[in-house]
mmCIF file of C-alpha atoms in Angstrom:
data_model
loop_
_atom_site.group_PDB
_atom_site.id
_atom_site.type_symbol
_atom_site.label_atom_id
_atom_site.label_comp_id
_atom_site.label_asym_id
_atom_site.label_seq_id
_atom_site.Cartn_x
_atom_site.Cartn_y
_atom_site.Cartn_z
ATOM 1 C CA MET A 13 -17.604 16.519 8.828
ATOM 2 C CA LYS A 14 -17.654 16.897 4.622
ATOM 3 C CA ILE A 15 -13.810 18.023 3.256
ATOM 4 C CA GLU A 16 -13.658 19.509 -0.555
ATOM 5 C CA ILE A 17 -10.323 19.048 -2.763
ATOM 6 C CA TRP A 18 -9.495 20.860 -6.029
ATOM 7 C CA SER A 19 -6.840 18.486 -7.021
ATOM 8 C CA ASP A 20 -6.216 18.004 -9.983
ATOM 9 C CA VAL A 21 -4.837 14.932 -11.343
ATOM 10 C CA GLN A 22 -0.666 15.732 -13.340
ATOM 11 C CA CYS A 23 -0.390 17.167 -9.911
ATOM 12 C CA PRO A 24 2.329 15.989 -7.889
ATOM 13 C CA PHE A 25 1.597 17.114 -4.439
ATOM 14 C CA CYS A 26 -2.124 16.204 -4.777
ATOM 15 C CA TYR A 27 -1.277 13.189 -4.917
ATOM 16 C CA ILE A 28 0.840 12.931 -2.139
ATOM 17 C CA GLY A 29 -1.745 15.532 0.344
ATOM 18 C CA LYS A 30 -4.082 12.954 -0.340
ATOM 19 C CA ARG A 31 -1.694 10.460 1.343
ATOM 20 C CA HIS A 32 -1.151 13.383 4.209
ATOM 21 C CA LEU A 33 -4.995 13.676 4.711
ATOM 22 C CA GLU A 34 -5.286 9.838 5.097
ATOM 23 C CA SER A 35 -2.750 9.328 7.394
ATOM 24 C CA ALA A 36 -3.654 11.681 9.616
ATOM 25 C CA LEU A 37 -7.609 10.611 8.645
ATOM 26 C CA ASN A 38 -6.015 6.872 10.424
ATOM 27 C CA GLN A 39 -4.837 8.800 12.925
ATOM 28 C CA LEU A 40 -7.276 10.001 14.745
ATOM 29 C CA LYS A 41 -10.444 7.527 13.689
ATOM 30 C CA PRO A 42 -13.567 10.179 13.706
ATOM 31 C CA THR A 43 -16.614 8.411 14.241
ATOM 32 C CA GLU A 44 -18.145 10.872 13.053
ATOM 33 C CA THR A 45 -19.148 9.694 8.988
ATOM 34 C CA ILE A 46 -16.223 11.871 6.973
ATOM 35 C CA GLU A 47 -17.840 12.295 3.106
ATOM 36 C CA ILE A 48 -14.843 13.561 0.652
ATOM 37 C CA GLU A 49 -15.765 14.940 -2.801
ATOM 38 C CA TRP A 50 -12.730 15.577 -5.151
ATOM 39 C CA LYS A 51 -13.258 18.997 -7.539
ATOM 40 C CA SER A 52 -11.145 19.309 -11.097
ATOM 41 C CA PHE A 53 -9.567 22.204 -11.300
ATOM 42 C CA GLN A 54 -6.991 21.934 -13.828
ATOM 43 C CA LEU A 55 -3.102 23.552 -13.766
ATOM 44 C CA ASP A 56 -2.533 24.135 -17.608
ATOM 45 C CA PRO A 57 -6.163 23.438 -19.109
ATOM 46 C CA THR A 58 -3.920 24.255 -22.376
ATOM 47 C CA ILE A 59 -1.812 21.324 -22.465
ATOM 48 C CA PRO A 60 -2.817 18.687 -25.851
ATOM 49 C CA SER A 61 -4.235 15.683 -25.455
ATOM 50 C CA ASP A 62 -1.061 14.431 -26.395
ATOM 51 C CA LEU A 63 2.013 16.519 -26.107
ATOM 52 C CA ALA A 64 3.981 14.620 -28.289
ATOM 53 C CA LEU A 65 4.347 11.799 -25.499
ATOM 54 C CA GLN A 66 6.878 14.086 -23.423
ATOM 55 C CA ASN A 67 7.798 12.945 -19.713
ATOM 56 C CA SER A 68 7.923 15.560 -16.745
ATOM 57 C CA PHE A 69 11.147 15.421 -17.520
ATOM 58 C CA THR A 70 10.820 16.706 -20.260
ATOM 59 C CA TYR A 71 8.292 18.592 -20.491
ATOM 60 C CA LEU A 72 9.448 21.542 -17.050
ATOM 61 C CA ALA A 73 12.789 21.580 -19.253
ATOM 62 C CA THR A 74 11.355 22.875 -22.231
ATOM 63 C CA LYS A 75 8.842 25.112 -20.549
ATOM 64 C CA LYS A 76 11.127 26.173 -18.415
ATOM 65 C CA GLY A 77 14.194 26.827 -21.573
ATOM 66 C CA ILE A 78 16.002 24.303 -18.511
ATOM 67 C CA SER A 79 18.473 21.111 -19.676
ATOM 68 C CA ILE A 80 16.620 17.809 -18.989
ATOM 69 C CA GLU A 81 19.062 17.475 -16.318
ATOM 70 C CA GLN A 82 18.733 20.571 -14.346
ATOM 71 C CA SER A 83 15.080 18.923 -14.662
ATOM 72 C CA ILE A 84 15.735 15.812 -13.017
ATOM 73 C CA SER A 85 17.576 17.593 -9.987
ATOM 74 C CA MET A 86 14.070 19.747 -9.417
ATOM 75 C CA HIS A 87 12.261 16.806 -9.769
ATOM 76 C CA GLU A 88 14.807 15.003 -7.152
ATOM 77 C CA ASN A 89 12.776 16.968 -4.015
ATOM 78 C CA VAL A 90 9.186 15.837 -5.326
ATOM 79 C CA THR A 91 10.046 11.628 -5.199
ATOM 80 C CA GLN A 92 11.782 11.826 -2.004
ATOM 81 C CA MET A 93 8.516 13.613 -1.039
ATOM 82 C CA ALA A 94 6.099 10.978 -2.119
ATOM 83 C CA ALA A 95 8.517 8.132 -1.415
ATOM 84 C CA LYS A 96 7.810 9.311 2.126
ATOM 85 C CA ALA A 97 4.348 8.951 1.601
ATOM 86 C CA GLY A 98 4.397 5.527 0.875
ATOM 87 C CA LEU A 99 4.007 6.598 -3.361
ATOM 88 C CA ASN A 100 6.774 5.256 -5.718
ATOM 89 C CA TYR A 101 6.972 7.917 -7.947
ATOM 90 C CA GLN A 102 7.990 6.934 -12.068
ATOM 91 C CA LEU A 103 7.789 10.184 -13.557
ATOM 92 C CA GLU A 104 10.523 9.422 -16.017
ATOM 93 C CA LYS A 105 7.539 7.236 -17.352
ATOM 94 C CA THR A 106 4.592 9.359 -16.582
ATOM 95 C CA ILE A 107 2.796 10.742 -19.614
ATOM 96 C CA ILE A 108 2.074 14.908 -20.001
ATOM 97 C CA SER A 109 -1.124 15.071 -21.665
ATOM 98 C CA ASN A 110 -4.554 17.191 -20.617
ATOM 99 C CA SER A 111 -6.524 15.632 -18.048
ATOM 100 C CA TYR A 112 -9.349 16.978 -18.999
ATOM 101 C CA ASN A 113 -10.660 13.779 -19.524
ATOM 102 C CA ALA A 114 -9.550 12.895 -16.503
ATOM 103 C CA HIS A 115 -11.657 15.154 -14.533
ATOM 104 C CA GLN A 116 -14.213 13.412 -16.616
ATOM 105 C CA LEU A 117 -14.178 10.053 -15.414
ATOM 106 C CA ILE A 118 -13.663 11.085 -11.909
ATOM 107 C CA GLN A 119 -16.951 13.351 -11.997
ATOM 108 C CA LEU A 120 -19.162 10.349 -13.463
ATOM 109 C CA ALA A 121 -17.431 8.382 -11.378
ATOM 110 C CA LYS A 122 -18.693 11.526 -8.187
ATOM 111 C CA THR A 123 -22.534 9.804 -9.430
ATOM 112 C CA ILE A 124 -21.727 6.417 -8.039
ATOM 113 C CA LYS A 125 -20.213 7.845 -5.160
ATOM 114 C CA LYS A 126 -16.955 6.858 -6.317
ATOM 115 C CA GLY A 127 -15.512 9.991 -6.377
ATOM 116 C CA ASP A 128 -12.166 9.578 -4.037
ATOM 117 C CA GLU A 129 -11.778 5.369 -5.064
ATOM 118 C CA MET A 130 -11.412 7.283 -8.692
ATOM 119 C CA GLU A 131 -9.309 9.450 -7.649
ATOM 120 C CA GLU A 132 -6.786 7.330 -6.027
ATOM 121 C CA ILE A 133 -6.655 4.906 -9.534
ATOM 122 C CA LEU A 134 -6.044 7.765 -11.556
ATOM 123 C CA PHE A 135 -3.308 9.069 -9.331
ATOM 124 C CA ASP A 136 -1.474 5.853 -9.419
ATOM 125 C CA ALA A 137 -1.901 5.336 -13.160
ATOM 126 C CA TYR A 138 -0.326 8.523 -14.219
ATOM 127 C CA PHE A 139 2.225 8.721 -12.170
ATOM 128 C CA CYS A 140 3.536 5.477 -10.845
ATOM 129 C CA LYS A 141 2.479 3.444 -13.631
ATOM 130 C CA GLY A 142 3.550 5.141 -16.879
ATOM 131 C CA LYS A 143 -0.243 5.555 -17.730
ATOM 132 C CA ASN A 144 -1.586 8.334 -20.668
ATOM 133 C CA ILE A 145 -5.052 9.752 -19.248
ATOM 134 C CA ALA A 146 -6.082 11.449 -21.712
ATOM 135 C CA HIS A 147 -6.611 7.938 -24.049
ATOM 136 C CA LEU A 148 -10.059 6.955 -23.916
ATOM 137 C CA PRO A 149 -9.490 3.563 -23.869
ATOM 138 C CA THR A 150 -7.255 3.489 -21.086
ATOM 139 C CA LEU A 151 -10.071 5.268 -18.629
ATOM 140 C CA VAL A 152 -11.963 2.839 -19.687
ATOM 141 C CA GLU A 153 -10.181 0.481 -18.484
ATOM 142 C CA LEU A 154 -9.124 2.383 -15.602
ATOM 143 C CA GLY A 155 -12.835 2.600 -15.063
ATOM 144 C CA GLN A 156 -13.961 -0.222 -15.005
ATOM 145 C CA GLN A 157 -12.273 -1.052 -12.096
ATOM 146 C CA ILE A 158 -14.829 0.649 -9.782
ATOM 147 C CA GLY A 159 -17.496 -0.602 -11.995
ATOM 148 C CA LEU A 160 -18.426 1.882 -14.440
ATOM 149 C CA THR A 161 -19.476 0.436 -18.164
ATOM 150 C CA GLU A 162 -17.675 1.273 -20.754
ATOM 151 C CA PRO A 163 -20.441 3.009 -22.689
ATOM 152 C CA GLU A 164 -21.406 5.537 -20.443
ATOM 153 C CA ILE A 165 -17.515 6.532 -20.125
ATOM 154 C CA VAL A 166 -17.302 6.942 -23.461
ATOM 155 C CA THR A 167 -20.306 8.020 -23.400
ATOM 156 C CA ALA A 168 -19.284 11.003 -20.983
ATOM 157 C CA ILE A 169 -16.011 11.964 -22.308
ATOM 158 C CA THR A 170 -16.966 12.194 -26.303
ATOM 159 C CA THR A 171 -20.021 14.044 -25.016
ATOM 160 C CA ASN A 172 -18.483 16.080 -22.882
ATOM 161 C CA GLN A 173 -21.260 15.282 -20.258
ATOM 162 C CA PHE A 174 -19.941 16.852 -17.396
ATOM 163 C CA ALA A 175 -18.447 19.643 -18.453
ATOM 164 C CA ASP A 176 -20.509 21.650 -16.172
ATOM 165 C CA ASN A 177 -19.870 19.958 -13.829
ATOM 166 C CA ILE A 178 -15.957 21.149 -14.295
ATOM 167 C CA ASN A 179 -16.687 24.701 -14.768
ATOM 168 C CA ARG A 180 -18.378 24.997 -11.909
ATOM 169 C CA ASP A 181 -15.903 23.559 -9.030
ATOM 170 C CA ILE A 182 -13.018 26.030 -11.688
ATOM 171 C CA HIS A 183 -15.273 28.599 -11.016
ATOM 172 C CA GLU A 184 -16.395 27.810 -7.296
ATOM 173 C CA SER A 185 -12.065 27.624 -6.856
ATOM 174 C CA GLN A 186 -11.674 31.135 -8.715
ATOM 175 C CA GLN A 187 -14.396 32.354 -6.207
ATOM 176 C CA ILE A 188 -12.722 31.440 -2.880
ATOM 177 C CA GLY A 189 -9.402 32.396 -4.736
ATOM 178 C CA VAL A 190 -7.513 29.203 -5.180
ATOM 179 C CA LYS A 191 -4.232 29.848 -5.935
ATOM 180 C CA GLY A 192 -3.103 25.645 -6.191
ATOM 181 C CA VAL A 193 -3.186 22.788 -5.976
ATOM 182 C CA PRO A 194 -3.634 20.429 -4.049
ATOM 183 C CA PHE A 195 -6.930 22.312 -1.476
ATOM 184 C CA PHE A 196 -8.705 20.758 1.262
ATOM 185 C CA VAL A 197 -11.935 22.977 2.069
ATOM 186 C CA PHE A 198 -12.967 20.769 5.927
ATOM 187 C CA ASP A 199 -17.279 21.808 6.676
ATOM 188 C CA ARG A 200 -16.136 25.612 4.806
ATOM 189 C CA LYS A 201 -15.189 26.120 7.491
ATOM 190 C CA TYR A 202 -10.693 25.649 8.157
ATOM 191 C CA ALA A 203 -8.289 25.305 4.789
ATOM 192 C CA LEU A 204 -5.419 24.018 3.987
ATOM 193 C CA SER A 205 -3.472 24.405 1.059
ATOM 194 C CA GLY A 206 -0.709 22.160 -0.991
ATOM 195 C CA ALA A 207 0.495 19.202 0.475
ATOM 196 C CA GLN A 208 1.247 20.393 3.797
ATOM 197 C CA PRO A 209 2.512 17.666 6.912
ATOM 198 C CA VAL A 210 -0.043 14.624 8.116
ATOM 199 C CA GLU A 211 0.131 16.901 11.742
ATOM 200 C CA GLN A 212 -1.080 19.606 10.361
ATOM 201 C CA PHE A 213 -4.272 18.082 8.982
ATOM 202 C CA VAL A 214 -4.369 16.312 11.882
ATOM 203 C CA ASN A 215 -4.692 19.264 13.829
ATOM 204 C CA CYS A 216 -7.037 21.026 11.242
ATOM 205 C CA ILE A 217 -8.936 18.481 12.110
ATOM 206 C CA GLN A 218 -8.744 18.604 15.928
ATOM 207 C CA GLN A 219 -10.159 21.725 16.037
ATOM 208 C CA LEU A 220 -12.977 20.609 14.155
ATOM 209 C CA ILE A 221 -14.111 17.841 15.890
ATOM 210 C CA ALA A 222 -13.603 20.148 19.729
ATOM 211 C CA GLU A 223 -16.057 22.520 17.146
ATOM 212 C CA LYS A 224 -18.605 20.013 17.459
ATOM 213 C CA ILE A 225 -18.861 18.789 21.777
#
């Protein structure tokens, strides 16, 4: 079974959706091999590489023209939803920046079949540890955790080595009608949009397994 996931590292629902999918797979424990491929998607490609070190609260307040207090209140549900999935979001520590470099690192990790591990590390770094995922030294540090070397990380990011891969993923998302992320595609037969409840993932995977029997 192949599961393709369009995602942006700065999307809070993408990390939650990842956990819900993992919970579903742990419940079902399918006997067949599961291949998970992460696809690039940018919610806002116009964000500068460093948006004056704004966090999620100040960024939304500025973008929507609301107060910081209103923005914090709007994020409470997201934080609670993440907590139920076992994630400790620290949104006051997040650093809003362009996610393009992070996508390049994920694409590089995919060449050694460690895209899922890289995605996990980047989500944790951004949402829980307050790391700047556009910052090259930070990406070198994170990429080395899965066995990538500093020279190959620096080369990939500074030369836009995986620009074609990223553009291809984004174009494909447009072709299949992806309007937001996370967007999960199962064996190119079924799709789930958003951080759906674990039960929804279970039902979808069970349906696919039943059809293969």
